[in-house]
Short mmCIF file of C-alpha atoms and ligand atoms in Angstrom, two decimals:
data_model
loop_
_atom_site.label_atom_id
_atom_site.label_comp_id
_atom_site.label_asym_id
_atom_site.label_seq_id
_atom_site.Cartn_x
_atom_site.Cartn_y
_atom_site.Cartn_z
CA UNK A 1 -32.84 54.80 1.33
CA UNK A 2 -30.77 55.79 5.08
CA UNK A 3 -29.79 58.63 7.08
CA UNK A 4 -27.17 58.45 9.40
CA UNK A 5 -25.74 60.72 12.26
CA UNK A 6 -22.76 60.49 13.93
CA UNK A 7 -21.63 61.82 16.54
CA UNK A 8 -18.06 61.57 16.49
CA UNK A 9 -15.23 63.12 18.65
CA UNK A 10 -13.28 66.26 17.07
CA UNK A 11 -10.29 64.37 16.67
CA UNK A 12 -11.40 62.19 14.61
CA UNK A 13 -13.48 63.62 11.99
CA UNK A 14 -11.12 64.91 9.52
CA UNK A 15 -10.06 61.49 9.00
CA UNK A 16 -13.21 60.05 8.89
CA UNK A 17 -14.54 62.87 6.28
CA UNK A 18 -11.83 61.65 4.16
CA UNK A 19 -12.01 57.96 4.44
CA UNK A 20 -15.99 58.37 3.90
CA UNK A 21 -15.64 60.03 0.80
CA UNK A 22 -12.37 58.21 -1.28
CA UNK A 23 -15.40 55.48 -1.38
CA UNK A 24 -17.78 58.15 -2.69
CA UNK A 25 -20.35 59.08 0.08
CA UNK A 26 -21.85 62.06 0.91
CA UNK A 27 -21.25 63.92 3.78
CA UNK A 28 -22.24 66.95 5.54
CA UNK A 29 -20.34 67.70 8.82
CA UNK A 30 -22.17 69.98 12.10
CA UNK A 31 -19.72 71.43 15.06
CA UNK A 32 -21.44 70.67 17.94
CA UNK A 33 -20.96 70.44 21.47
CA UNK A 34 -21.73 67.04 24.00
CA UNK A 35 -24.51 67.59 27.21
CA UNK A 36 -22.29 65.76 29.50
CA UNK A 37 -19.22 67.10 28.69
CA UNK A 38 -20.08 69.96 27.31
CA UNK A 39 -17.11 70.12 24.53
CA UNK A 40 -17.06 70.75 21.47
CA UNK A 41 -17.42 66.86 18.92
CA UNK A 42 -18.32 66.64 15.24
CA UNK A 43 -22.07 65.25 13.87
CA UNK A 44 -22.04 64.10 10.20
CA UNK A 45 -25.18 63.37 8.39
CA UNK A 46 -24.23 60.70 5.72
CA UNK A 47 -27.38 60.03 3.00
CA UNK A 48 -26.77 56.36 1.69
CA UNK A 49 -28.51 54.06 0.03
CA UNK A 50 -29.58 51.09 1.99
CA UNK A 51 -27.17 48.78 0.67
CA UNK A 52 -24.69 51.06 1.44
CA UNK A 53 -25.73 50.71 5.18
CA UNK A 54 -22.77 47.86 6.24
CA UNK A 55 -20.28 50.20 3.56
CA UNK A 56 -20.15 53.19 5.91
CA UNK A 57 -20.99 52.14 9.24
CA UNK A 58 -18.31 49.53 8.64
CA UNK A 59 -15.84 52.67 8.05
CA UNK A 60 -17.22 54.55 10.58
CA UNK A 61 -16.88 51.61 13.07
CA UNK A 62 -12.46 51.05 11.66
CA UNK A 63 -11.70 55.60 12.14
CA UNK A 64 -13.05 55.80 15.67
CA UNK A 65 -11.60 53.68 18.24
CA UNK A 66 -12.54 54.06 21.38
CA UNK A 67 -11.08 55.36 24.19
CA UNK A 68 -10.82 56.46 28.28
CA UNK A 69 -9.91 59.77 28.95
CA UNK A 70 -10.09 61.84 31.79
CA UNK A 71 -12.60 64.38 31.66
CA UNK A 72 -13.49 67.70 34.03
CA UNK A 73 -17.08 67.57 34.85
CA UNK A 74 -18.75 70.81 36.91
CA UNK A 75 -21.52 69.77 39.37
CA UNK A 76 -23.68 72.53 41.00
CA UNK A 77 -22.90 72.99 44.49
CA UNK A 78 -26.07 74.71 46.69
CA UNK A 79 -29.04 74.95 44.63
CA UNK A 80 -30.46 77.43 42.50
CA UNK A 81 -27.61 80.35 42.86
CA UNK A 82 -24.83 77.31 42.78
CA UNK A 83 -20.98 77.46 42.42
CA UNK A 84 -18.47 75.14 40.30
CA UNK A 85 -16.62 72.69 41.67
CA UNK A 86 -15.40 70.84 39.39
CA UNK A 87 -14.54 67.54 39.59
CA UNK A 88 -11.94 64.56 37.53
CA UNK A 89 -14.07 61.78 36.10
CA UNK A 90 -12.68 59.28 34.01
CA UNK A 91 -15.16 59.02 31.19
CA UNK A 92 -15.09 56.74 27.38
CA UNK A 93 -13.91 59.12 24.97
CA UNK A 94 -14.06 58.38 21.21
CA UNK A 95 -15.90 55.29 18.46
CA UNK A 96 -19.07 57.11 17.67
CA UNK A 97 -22.85 57.52 18.70
CA UNK A 98 -25.03 56.30 15.41
CA UNK A 99 -28.49 56.79 14.75
CA UNK A 100 -30.07 54.88 12.09
CA UNK A 101 -33.08 56.31 10.28
CA UNK A 102 -35.00 55.65 7.36
CA UNK A 103 -35.89 58.26 4.59
CA UNK A 104 -39.12 58.51 3.05
CA UNK A 105 -38.21 61.08 0.02
CA UNK A 106 -34.65 62.09 -0.60
CA UNK A 107 -34.69 65.60 -3.10
CA UNK A 108 -32.09 67.87 -5.14
CA UNK A 109 -34.53 71.35 -5.86
P1 2BA B 201 -21.24 64.13 25.88
O1 2BA B 201 -23.02 64.39 26.21
O2 2BA B 201 -20.31 65.04 25.85
O3 2BA B 201 -20.68 62.63 26.50
C1 2BA B 201 -19.24 62.14 25.78
C2 2BA B 201 -18.86 61.22 27.08
O4 2BA B 201 -19.28 60.65 28.66
C3 2BA B 201 -20.22 60.11 26.68
O5 2BA B 201 -19.57 59.29 25.48
C4 2BA B 201 -20.18 58.94 27.93
O6 2BA B 201 -19.06 58.35 27.71
C5 2BA B 201 -20.17 60.26 28.88
N1 2BA B 201 -21.06 60.45 29.77
C6 2BA B 201 -22.23 60.96 28.97
N2 2BA B 201 -23.65 60.96 30.15
C7 2BA B 201 -23.41 60.76 30.81
C8 2BA B 201 -23.74 61.17 32.37
N3 2BA B 201 -24.14 60.28 32.44
N4 2BA B 201 -22.64 59.69 33.43
C9 2BA B 201 -21.31 59.69 32.79
N5 2BA B 201 -20.97 59.33 31.60
C10 2BA B 201 -22.16 60.21 30.67
P2 2BA B 201 -20.40 58.46 24.29
O7 2BA B 201 -21.44 58.17 25.12
O8 2BA B 201 -19.67 58.23 22.74
O9 2BA B 201 -21.20 59.78 23.65
C11 2BA B 201 -20.87 60.65 23.14
C12 2BA B 201 -21.43 62.26 22.41
O10 2BA B 201 -22.49 61.66 21.70
C13 2BA B 201 -22.55 62.56 23.10
O11 2BA B 201 -21.64 63.62 24.00
C14 2BA B 201 -23.42 63.32 23.19
O12 2BA B 201 -23.31 64.86 22.32
C15 2BA B 201 -23.50 62.51 21.92
N6 2BA B 201 -24.50 61.40 22.38
C16 2BA B 201 -24.42 60.56 23.14
N7 2BA B 201 -25.92 59.34 23.27
C17 2BA B 201 -26.74 59.76 22.77
C18 2BA B 201 -28.18 60.49 22.42
N8 2BA B 201 -28.95 58.98 23.02
N9 2BA B 201 -28.93 61.24 21.86
C19 2BA B 201 -27.93 61.80 21.50
N10 2BA B 201 -26.85 62.02 21.68
C20 2BA B 201 -25.85 61.89 22.21
#
């Protein structure tokens, strides 16, 4: 069994969860925050049998399209007691950051 951890954009999350559930996957949704942009994103925990991993990844890939976005990133000036000076940067958002872990045991007790 595998645990697929998928970090996705909030705006893709609802459609992704529906698509996964339509195909019989169980999903847990966590509200998370990206370290770089400090913006909300969504992390999904999906436990799957090994043979279902490709189908799950293909749904994630299909639903979560990446796109470019101008974001405001804080930079700290002036060391320890520094000020924040936001500046615009172009980042690629969307798509999905996916970790696949081997699961030693899966229990419902
Ligand atoms: P954030 O950390 O908020 O990053 C959002 C996007 O900003 C990243 O998209 C990337 O395009 C850009 N970015 C991140 N760090 C950067 C940097 N130091 N310089 C320039 N641009 C940078 P993704 O790579 O698709 O990541 C989306 C979200 O997935 C991340 O949000 C973070 O929450 C998570 N993530 C990505 N890689 C991770 C990892 N290795 N471990 C844990 N979480 C990760």
